[in-house]
Amino acid sequence: DVWVADWGHWLANLGDEPGVEAASVTIETAPDSGTRLRREVEHNVDEDAPPFSKAMLADVVGSYPAGSSTVKAFVAITFSAAQRSGSKKRKPDEMGRELAARLPGLTAGLQATGAGAAHPLSAQELCEVVRVAYDPAAAVLIDEAHAAGETPEVFWTDVGPSAAQASWDRYRHDSGTSCTWAMTQAPRGNVQSGVLARLLAPHRDIARKRITLLYRPIDAAKAAAIVEADLRAAEFRVTSTSKPAARDSLAVRAASATAQEEASGAGLVQFGMLVTATVMDLSKQADARAAIDNLAATARLRLRPVYGSQDSAFAAALPLGLVLPKHIKVPAELREKL
């Protein structure tokens, strides 16, 4: 509960950060190649140890990675290059100096949420993350290169797929095939801290799973007007009829609670979720889809495949800080009214 409260506080502070356009949190589960364990054992084994002990260690190194998984978490924050709306965009060097001064405070706040120590990804690390996402088979080669003390040469121009095919309900890219779902309804009622635990945990039927929470902080000056407008609209629906529906009465209580929390200092954010399941064998895609459907039910989420936009949704679920509304041709004023 303390971690959840600190996470809410961290999100609320994003609304006060100048220039923040959006933020995302990506939890990625993937099979462990075993190279890290093998490297650790080989570097610490005693040459004078009994042969039986060495054989036991070799057996553990060979069998333990089978079925084990790795879990990685990424946080991406997107900043605007313009100091204010309509002003001139700042140069990359200037933005780099400003972000270097602000990142320590942002990463320090993440430690209180249970995320542990966080560090910014280097350009090389980010290239490796994106490369493996589009070509899962490259994960073993990259891990083996790091185990040998080498740095794989991965450039930004090469991280995308060498070949890709976006279908109506799937996205095939290099050695993997993925399907991405979007959240259409968040959990309703009282939400406990562990509601997403099973969805975030590794699953045997899904080779690689990526859960991305998308946040767009609302400026504190606009948040008050938005929650008050929602409260007035909910109250109007109740008072406009002699027999209000139970759903409308519940909406009034929820809107009132939101307004009180905002007045007490809580932040207001627009949020969404993308779920991507990747398999390397096409015959296992049906099992992966069924697994996601079951996991969504346990998390009390309503997920829907992103039909017709699987390639865009796949990219949006990566820890790249993409802000999809910025790439839509529909005017922002019209989108906000929808």
Tab-separated table of C-alpha atoms in Angstrom:
chain	number	residue	atom	x	y	z
A	1	ASP	CA	0.000	0.000	0.000
A	2	VAL	CA	2.884	2.370	0.737
A	3	TRP	CA	4.399	1.634	-2.666
A	4	VAL	CA	1.069	2.315	-4.370
A	5	ALA	CA	0.703	5.614	-2.501
A	6	ASP	CA	4.239	6.669	-3.437
A	7	TRP	CA	3.582	5.730	-7.057
A	8	GLY	CA	0.498	7.937	-7.068
A	9	HIS	CA	2.573	10.736	-5.563
A	10	TRP	CA	5.211	10.290	-8.288
A	11	LEU	CA	2.555	10.500	-11.009
A	12	ALA	CA	1.036	13.583	-9.392
A	13	ASN	CA	4.428	15.282	-9.428
A	14	LEU	CA	4.674	14.730	-13.188
A	15	GLY	CA	1.831	17.207	-13.608
A	16	ASP	CA	4.021	19.845	-11.965
A	17	GLU	CA	7.084	19.033	-14.080
A	18	PRO	CA	7.426	21.635	-16.851
A	19	GLY	CA	7.380	20.253	-20.356
A	20	VAL	CA	6.259	16.696	-19.568
A	21	GLU	CA	4.080	15.403	-22.402
A	22	ALA	CA	3.605	11.790	-21.338
A	23	ALA	CA	5.047	8.899	-19.367
A	24	SER	CA	4.920	5.145	-19.741
A	25	VAL	CA	5.821	2.113	-17.650
A	26	THR	CA	6.708	-1.133	-19.422
A	27	ILE	CA	6.971	-4.498	-17.661
A	28	GLU	CA	8.576	-7.092	-19.924
A	29	THR	CA	8.859	-10.814	-19.225
A	30	ALA	CA	11.054	-13.022	-21.399
A	31	PRO	CA	12.781	-16.417	-21.221
A	32	ASP	CA	16.197	-16.424	-19.600
A	33	SER	CA	19.001	-17.519	-21.911
A	34	GLY	CA	21.144	-18.691	-18.984
A	35	THR	CA	24.285	-16.869	-20.089
A	36	ARG	CA	24.439	-14.735	-16.942
A	37	LEU	CA	24.269	-17.791	-14.689
A	38	ARG	CA	26.902	-19.619	-16.732
A	39	ARG	CA	29.226	-16.615	-16.626
A	40	GLU	CA	28.811	-16.235	-12.855
A	41	VAL	CA	29.562	-19.910	-12.221
A	42	GLU	CA	32.542	-20.056	-14.566
A	43	HIS	CA	34.150	-16.993	-12.983
A	44	ASN	CA	33.790	-18.316	-9.428
A	45	VAL	CA	34.434	-22.052	-9.764
A	46	ASP	CA	37.490	-23.371	-7.944
A	47	GLU	CA	39.861	-25.299	-10.185
A	48	ASP	CA	40.788	-27.555	-7.254
A	49	ALA	CA	37.167	-28.484	-6.521
A	50	PRO	CA	36.200	-32.183	-6.680
A	51	PRO	CA	35.101	-33.401	-10.123
A	52	PHE	CA	31.716	-34.432	-8.711
A	53	SER	CA	31.025	-30.880	-7.515
A	54	LYS	CA	32.047	-29.458	-10.888
A	55	ALA	CA	29.752	-31.918	-12.644
A	56	MET	CA	26.859	-30.923	-10.384
A	57	LEU	CA	27.424	-27.243	-11.134
A	58	ALA	CA	27.620	-27.949	-14.854
A	59	ASP	CA	24.319	-29.812	-14.655
A	60	VAL	CA	22.699	-26.915	-12.805
A	61	VAL	CA	23.986	-24.410	-15.358
A	62	GLY	CA	22.646	-26.548	-18.186
A	63	SER	CA	19.209	-27.283	-16.726
A	64	TYR	CA	18.287	-24.324	-14.515
A	65	PRO	CA	17.634	-21.737	-17.277
A	66	ALA	CA	15.033	-24.029	-18.865
A	67	GLY	CA	11.651	-22.606	-17.941
A	68	SER	CA	13.043	-19.614	-16.037
A	69	SER	CA	12.205	-16.042	-16.993
A	70	THR	CA	13.542	-12.550	-16.621
A	71	VAL	CA	11.432	-9.547	-15.663
A	72	LYS	CA	12.497	-6.045	-16.661
A	73	ALA	CA	10.822	-2.712	-15.975
A	74	PHE	CA	11.270	0.480	-17.991
A	75	VAL	CA	9.981	3.999	-17.385
A	76	ALA	CA	9.892	6.440	-20.294
A	77	ILE	CA	9.148	10.153	-19.891
A	78	THR	CA	8.523	12.356	-22.919
A	79	PHE	CA	9.389	16.052	-22.683
A	80	SER	CA	8.441	18.846	-25.036
A	81	ALA	CA	11.328	20.604	-26.753
A	82	ALA	CA	9.434	23.908	-26.549
A	83	GLN	CA	9.411	25.760	-23.236
A	84	ARG	CA	5.793	26.749	-23.810
A	85	SER	CA	3.166	26.361	-26.489
A	86	GLY	CA	4.108	28.201	-29.655
A	87	SER	CA	7.672	28.985	-28.599
A	88	LYS	CA	10.791	27.924	-30.471
A	89	LYS	CA	12.027	24.379	-29.916
A	90	ARG	CA	15.252	23.992	-28.032
A	91	LYS	CA	18.259	22.222	-29.520
A	92	PRO	CA	19.160	18.640	-28.500
A	93	ASP	CA	22.265	19.779	-26.595
A	94	GLU	CA	20.237	22.261	-24.579
A	95	MET	CA	17.569	19.668	-23.814
A	96	GLY	CA	20.252	17.183	-22.810
A	97	ARG	CA	21.727	19.554	-20.239
A	98	GLU	CA	18.314	20.330	-18.773
A	99	LEU	CA	17.251	16.684	-18.546
A	100	ALA	CA	20.570	15.727	-16.967
A	101	ALA	CA	19.773	18.128	-14.128
A	102	ARG	CA	16.186	16.891	-13.694
A	103	LEU	CA	16.615	13.124	-14.028
A	104	PRO	CA	18.212	12.521	-10.591
A	105	GLY	CA	15.115	13.854	-8.860
A	106	LEU	CA	12.777	11.780	-11.024
A	107	THR	CA	14.726	8.553	-10.565
A	108	ALA	CA	15.078	9.116	-6.817
A	109	GLY	CA	11.304	9.279	-6.525
A	110	LEU	CA	11.004	5.885	-8.217
A	111	GLN	CA	12.942	4.170	-5.441
A	112	ALA	CA	10.129	4.859	-2.976
A	113	THR	CA	7.640	3.058	-5.252
A	114	GLY	CA	9.391	-0.289	-4.828
A	115	ALA	CA	11.139	-0.071	-8.192
A	116	GLY	CA	14.572	-0.113	-6.578
A	117	ALA	CA	17.547	1.694	-8.033
A	118	ALA	CA	16.811	3.127	-11.479
A	119	HIS	CA	19.345	4.352	-14.012
A	120	PRO	CA	18.925	5.935	-17.450
A	121	LEU	CA	19.433	3.593	-20.398
A	122	SER	CA	22.366	4.344	-22.624
A	123	ALA	CA	21.867	4.622	-26.369
A	124	GLN	CA	23.441	1.178	-26.782
A	125	GLU	CA	21.126	-0.407	-24.204
A	126	LEU	CA	18.043	1.157	-25.777
A	127	CYS	CA	19.088	-0.128	-29.194
A	128	GLU	CA	19.442	-3.627	-27.760
A	129	VAL	CA	15.996	-3.484	-26.133
A	130	VAL	CA	14.303	-2.455	-29.374
A	131	ARG	CA	16.343	-4.912	-31.456
A	132	VAL	CA	15.312	-7.852	-29.280
A	133	ALA	CA	11.678	-6.730	-29.298
A	134	TYR	CA	11.539	-6.901	-33.096
A	135	ASP	CA	13.819	-9.948	-33.404
A	136	PRO	CA	13.502	-12.157	-30.283
A	137	ALA	CA	16.048	-14.631	-31.654
A	138	ALA	CA	18.740	-11.950	-31.316
A	139	ALA	CA	18.422	-12.024	-27.510
A	140	VAL	CA	20.658	-15.095	-27.198
A	141	LEU	CA	23.360	-13.584	-29.410
A	142	ILE	CA	23.351	-10.314	-27.477
A	143	ASP	CA	23.511	-12.115	-24.115
A	144	GLU	CA	26.399	-14.276	-25.313
A	145	ALA	CA	28.285	-11.203	-26.498
A	146	HIS	CA	27.907	-9.560	-23.084
A	147	ALA	CA	28.954	-12.814	-21.389
A	148	ALA	CA	32.147	-12.782	-23.442
A	149	GLY	CA	32.856	-9.217	-22.358
A	150	GLU	CA	32.058	-7.768	-25.753
A	151	THR	CA	29.652	-5.008	-26.736
A	152	PRO	CA	27.462	-5.945	-29.699
A	153	GLU	CA	27.450	-3.325	-32.409
A	154	VAL	CA	23.795	-2.347	-32.655
A	155	PHE	CA	22.978	0.958	-34.308
A	156	TRP	CA	19.684	2.824	-34.250
A	157	THR	CA	19.286	2.432	-38.013
A	158	ASP	CA	19.384	-1.363	-37.610
A	159	VAL	CA	17.107	-1.944	-34.612
A	160	GLY	CA	13.906	-2.156	-36.627
A	161	PRO	CA	12.738	-5.335	-38.339
A	162	SER	CA	14.425	-6.378	-41.565
A	163	ALA	CA	11.013	-7.572	-42.735
A	164	ALA	CA	7.567	-7.104	-41.228
A	165	GLN	CA	3.973	-7.849	-42.140
A	166	ALA	CA	1.074	-6.168	-40.360
A	167	SER	CA	-2.153	-8.164	-40.600
A	168	TRP	CA	-5.603	-7.375	-39.314
A	169	ASP	CA	-5.070	-9.073	-35.943
A	170	ARG	CA	-1.337	-9.833	-35.766
A	171	TYR	CA	2.079	-8.385	-36.529
A	172	ARG	CA	4.856	-10.570	-37.890
A	173	HIS	CA	8.364	-9.172	-37.454
A	174	ASP	CA	11.611	-11.015	-38.151
A	175	SER	CA	11.656	-14.079	-35.861
A	176	GLY	CA	8.514	-13.243	-33.859
A	177	THR	CA	4.779	-12.852	-34.269
A	178	SER	CA	2.916	-10.522	-31.916
A	179	CYS	CA	-0.581	-9.455	-31.051
A	180	THR	CA	-1.335	-6.286	-29.098
A	181	TRP	CA	-4.429	-5.544	-27.030
A	182	ALA	CA	-5.627	-2.155	-25.753
A	183	MET	CA	-7.518	-1.606	-22.519
A	184	THR	CA	-11.082	-0.438	-23.126
A	185	GLN	CA	-12.190	-0.494	-19.485
A	186	ALA	CA	-10.175	-0.259	-16.284
A	187	PRO	CA	-10.949	-2.375	-13.197
A	188	ARG	CA	-14.117	-1.176	-11.503
A	189	GLY	CA	-14.976	-1.067	-7.830
A	190	ASN	CA	-12.371	-1.387	-5.098
A	191	VAL	CA	-9.007	-2.102	-6.705
A	192	GLN	CA	-6.432	-3.884	-4.543
A	193	SER	CA	-2.696	-3.383	-4.917
A	194	GLY	CA	-2.159	-6.867	-6.392
A	195	VAL	CA	-4.856	-6.743	-9.056
A	196	LEU	CA	-2.272	-6.834	-11.877
A	197	ALA	CA	0.073	-9.366	-10.265
A	198	ARG	CA	-0.868	-12.349	-12.444
A	199	LEU	CA	-0.972	-10.260	-15.614
A	200	LEU	CA	2.536	-8.940	-14.986
A	201	ALA	CA	4.029	-12.307	-14.000
A	202	PRO	CA	5.708	-14.596	-16.574
A	203	HIS	CA	3.448	-17.114	-18.303
A	204	ARG	CA	4.465	-20.445	-19.778
A	205	ASP	CA	2.339	-20.037	-22.934
A	206	ILE	CA	3.777	-16.619	-23.849
A	207	ALA	CA	7.415	-16.377	-24.894
A	208	ARG	CA	7.578	-12.615	-24.446
A	209	LYS	CA	4.965	-10.456	-22.790
A	210	ARG	CA	4.985	-6.680	-22.561
A	211	ILE	CA	2.558	-4.696	-20.372
A	212	THR	CA	2.743	-0.945	-20.949
A	213	LEU	CA	0.865	1.618	-18.877
A	214	LEU	CA	0.500	4.930	-20.687
A	215	TYR	CA	0.070	8.186	-18.760
A	216	ARG	CA	-0.581	11.728	-19.944
A	217	PRO	CA	-0.414	14.111	-16.968
A	218	ILE	CA	-2.928	16.926	-16.946
A	219	ASP	CA	-1.724	20.354	-15.915
A	220	ALA	CA	-2.727	21.197	-12.351
A	221	ALA	CA	-4.418	24.391	-13.557
A	222	LYS	CA	-6.703	22.401	-15.883
A	223	ALA	CA	-7.296	19.448	-13.561
A	224	ALA	CA	-9.613	21.353	-11.202
A	225	ALA	CA	-11.859	22.522	-14.042
A	226	ILE	CA	-12.055	19.009	-15.494
A	227	VAL	CA	-13.061	17.256	-12.268
A	228	GLU	CA	-15.609	19.943	-11.434
A	229	ALA	CA	-17.149	19.622	-14.905
A	230	ASP	CA	-17.362	15.838	-14.487
A	231	LEU	CA	-19.033	16.268	-11.097
A	232	ARG	CA	-21.613	18.707	-12.469
A	233	ALA	CA	-22.390	16.395	-15.393
A	234	ALA	CA	-22.861	13.414	-13.062
A	235	GLU	CA	-25.110	15.411	-10.727
A	236	PHE	CA	-27.198	16.633	-13.679
A	237	ARG	CA	-27.882	13.078	-14.819
A	238	VAL	CA	-29.138	12.182	-11.339
A	239	THR	CA	-31.300	15.260	-10.790
A	240	SER	CA	-32.799	15.231	-14.294
A	241	THR	CA	-34.977	12.199	-13.522
A	242	SER	CA	-37.230	11.200	-10.659
A	243	LYS	CA	-35.780	7.673	-10.558
A	244	PRO	CA	-32.028	7.853	-11.175
A	245	ALA	CA	-30.261	4.640	-12.104
A	246	ALA	CA	-27.907	3.026	-9.630
A	247	ARG	CA	-25.055	3.493	-12.094
A	248	ASP	CA	-25.686	7.266	-12.182
A	249	SER	CA	-25.730	7.495	-8.379
A	250	LEU	CA	-22.456	5.589	-8.232
A	251	ALA	CA	-20.980	7.935	-10.855
A	252	VAL	CA	-21.834	10.933	-8.652
A	253	ARG	CA	-20.041	9.419	-5.669
A	254	ALA	CA	-17.014	8.563	-7.806
A	255	ALA	CA	-16.874	12.054	-9.340
A	256	SER	CA	-17.232	13.639	-5.905
A	257	ALA	CA	-14.398	11.503	-4.523
A	258	THR	CA	-12.194	12.453	-7.475
A	259	ALA	CA	-12.915	16.152	-6.944
A	260	GLN	CA	-12.079	15.888	-3.234
A	261	GLU	CA	-8.825	14.046	-3.951
A	262	GLU	CA	-7.823	16.623	-6.559
A	263	ALA	CA	-8.573	19.443	-4.119
A	264	SER	CA	-6.348	17.673	-1.567
A	265	GLY	CA	-3.390	17.726	-3.948
A	266	ALA	CA	-3.789	14.553	-5.990
A	267	GLY	CA	-2.820	14.692	-9.645
A	268	LEU	CA	-5.058	13.962	-12.605
A	269	VAL	CA	-3.781	11.860	-15.499
A	270	GLN	CA	-5.197	10.241	-18.585
A	271	PHE	CA	-4.125	6.619	-18.672
A	272	GLY	CA	-4.303	3.565	-20.859
A	273	MET	CA	-2.762	0.133	-21.218
A	274	LEU	CA	-1.299	-1.917	-24.043
A	275	VAL	CA	-0.597	-5.647	-23.761
A	276	THR	CA	1.673	-7.347	-26.295
A	277	ALA	CA	2.200	-11.106	-26.529
A	278	THR	CA	5.017	-12.379	-28.744
A	279	VAL	CA	5.642	-15.972	-29.810
A	280	MET	CA	8.392	-17.407	-31.990
A	281	ASP	CA	6.289	-20.377	-33.116
A	282	LEU	CA	3.105	-19.583	-35.040
A	283	SER	CA	1.453	-22.749	-33.741
A	284	LYS	CA	1.552	-21.312	-30.198
A	285	GLN	CA	-0.210	-18.065	-31.011
A	286	ALA	CA	-3.653	-19.445	-30.154
A	287	ASP	CA	-2.374	-20.494	-26.713
A	288	ALA	CA	-0.916	-17.021	-26.159
A	289	ARG	CA	-4.213	-15.357	-27.058
A	290	ALA	CA	-6.127	-17.620	-24.695
A	291	ALA	CA	-3.620	-16.891	-21.926
A	292	ILE	CA	-4.042	-13.130	-22.331
A	293	ASP	CA	-7.837	-13.480	-22.227
A	294	ASN	CA	-7.610	-15.418	-18.961
A	295	LEU	CA	-5.088	-13.037	-17.412
A	296	ALA	CA	-7.221	-10.023	-18.329
A	297	ALA	CA	-10.172	-11.584	-16.522
A	298	THR	CA	-8.131	-12.098	-13.346
A	299	ALA	CA	-7.023	-8.443	-13.522
A	300	ARG	CA	-10.644	-7.296	-14.040
A	301	LEU	CA	-9.608	-5.602	-17.266
A	302	ARG	CA	-11.474	-5.370	-20.527
A	303	LEU	CA	-8.973	-5.792	-23.343
A	304	ARG	CA	-9.587	-5.604	-27.066
A	305	PRO	CA	-7.197	-6.466	-29.916
A	306	VAL	CA	-6.004	-3.404	-31.795
A	307	TYR	CA	-7.461	-4.489	-35.114
A	308	GLY	CA	-5.890	-2.908	-38.172
A	309	SER	CA	-3.152	-1.086	-36.239
A	310	GLN	CA	-1.056	-3.909	-34.836
A	311	ASP	CA	2.242	-2.438	-36.044
A	312	SER	CA	1.560	0.990	-34.508
A	313	ALA	CA	0.338	-0.524	-31.243
A	314	PHE	CA	3.435	-2.745	-31.062
A	315	ALA	CA	5.706	0.299	-31.358
A	316	ALA	CA	3.650	2.256	-28.819
A	317	ALA	CA	4.109	-0.540	-26.262
A	318	LEU	CA	7.902	-0.282	-26.468
A	319	PRO	CA	9.738	1.913	-23.915
A	320	LEU	CA	10.342	4.644	-26.492
A	321	GLY	CA	8.108	7.379	-25.096
A	322	LEU	CA	5.910	7.566	-28.188
A	323	VAL	CA	2.880	9.829	-27.769
A	324	LEU	CA	0.339	8.460	-30.230
A	325	PRO	CA	-1.996	11.503	-30.174
A	326	LYS	CA	0.912	13.528	-31.559
A	327	HIS	CA	0.937	11.309	-34.653
A	328	ILE	CA	-2.803	11.441	-35.412
A	329	LYS	CA	-4.065	13.786	-38.106
A	330	VAL	CA	-7.323	14.506	-36.249
A	331	PRO	CA	-7.058	17.954	-34.563
A	332	ALA	CA	-6.391	17.912	-30.825
A	333	GLU	CA	-9.482	20.022	-30.101
A	334	LEU	CA	-11.706	17.450	-31.801
A	335	ARG	CA	-10.026	14.503	-30.074
A	336	GLU	CA	-10.611	16.018	-26.636
A	337	LYS	CA	-14.351	16.293	-27.355
A	338	LEU	CA	-14.685	12.650	-28.386
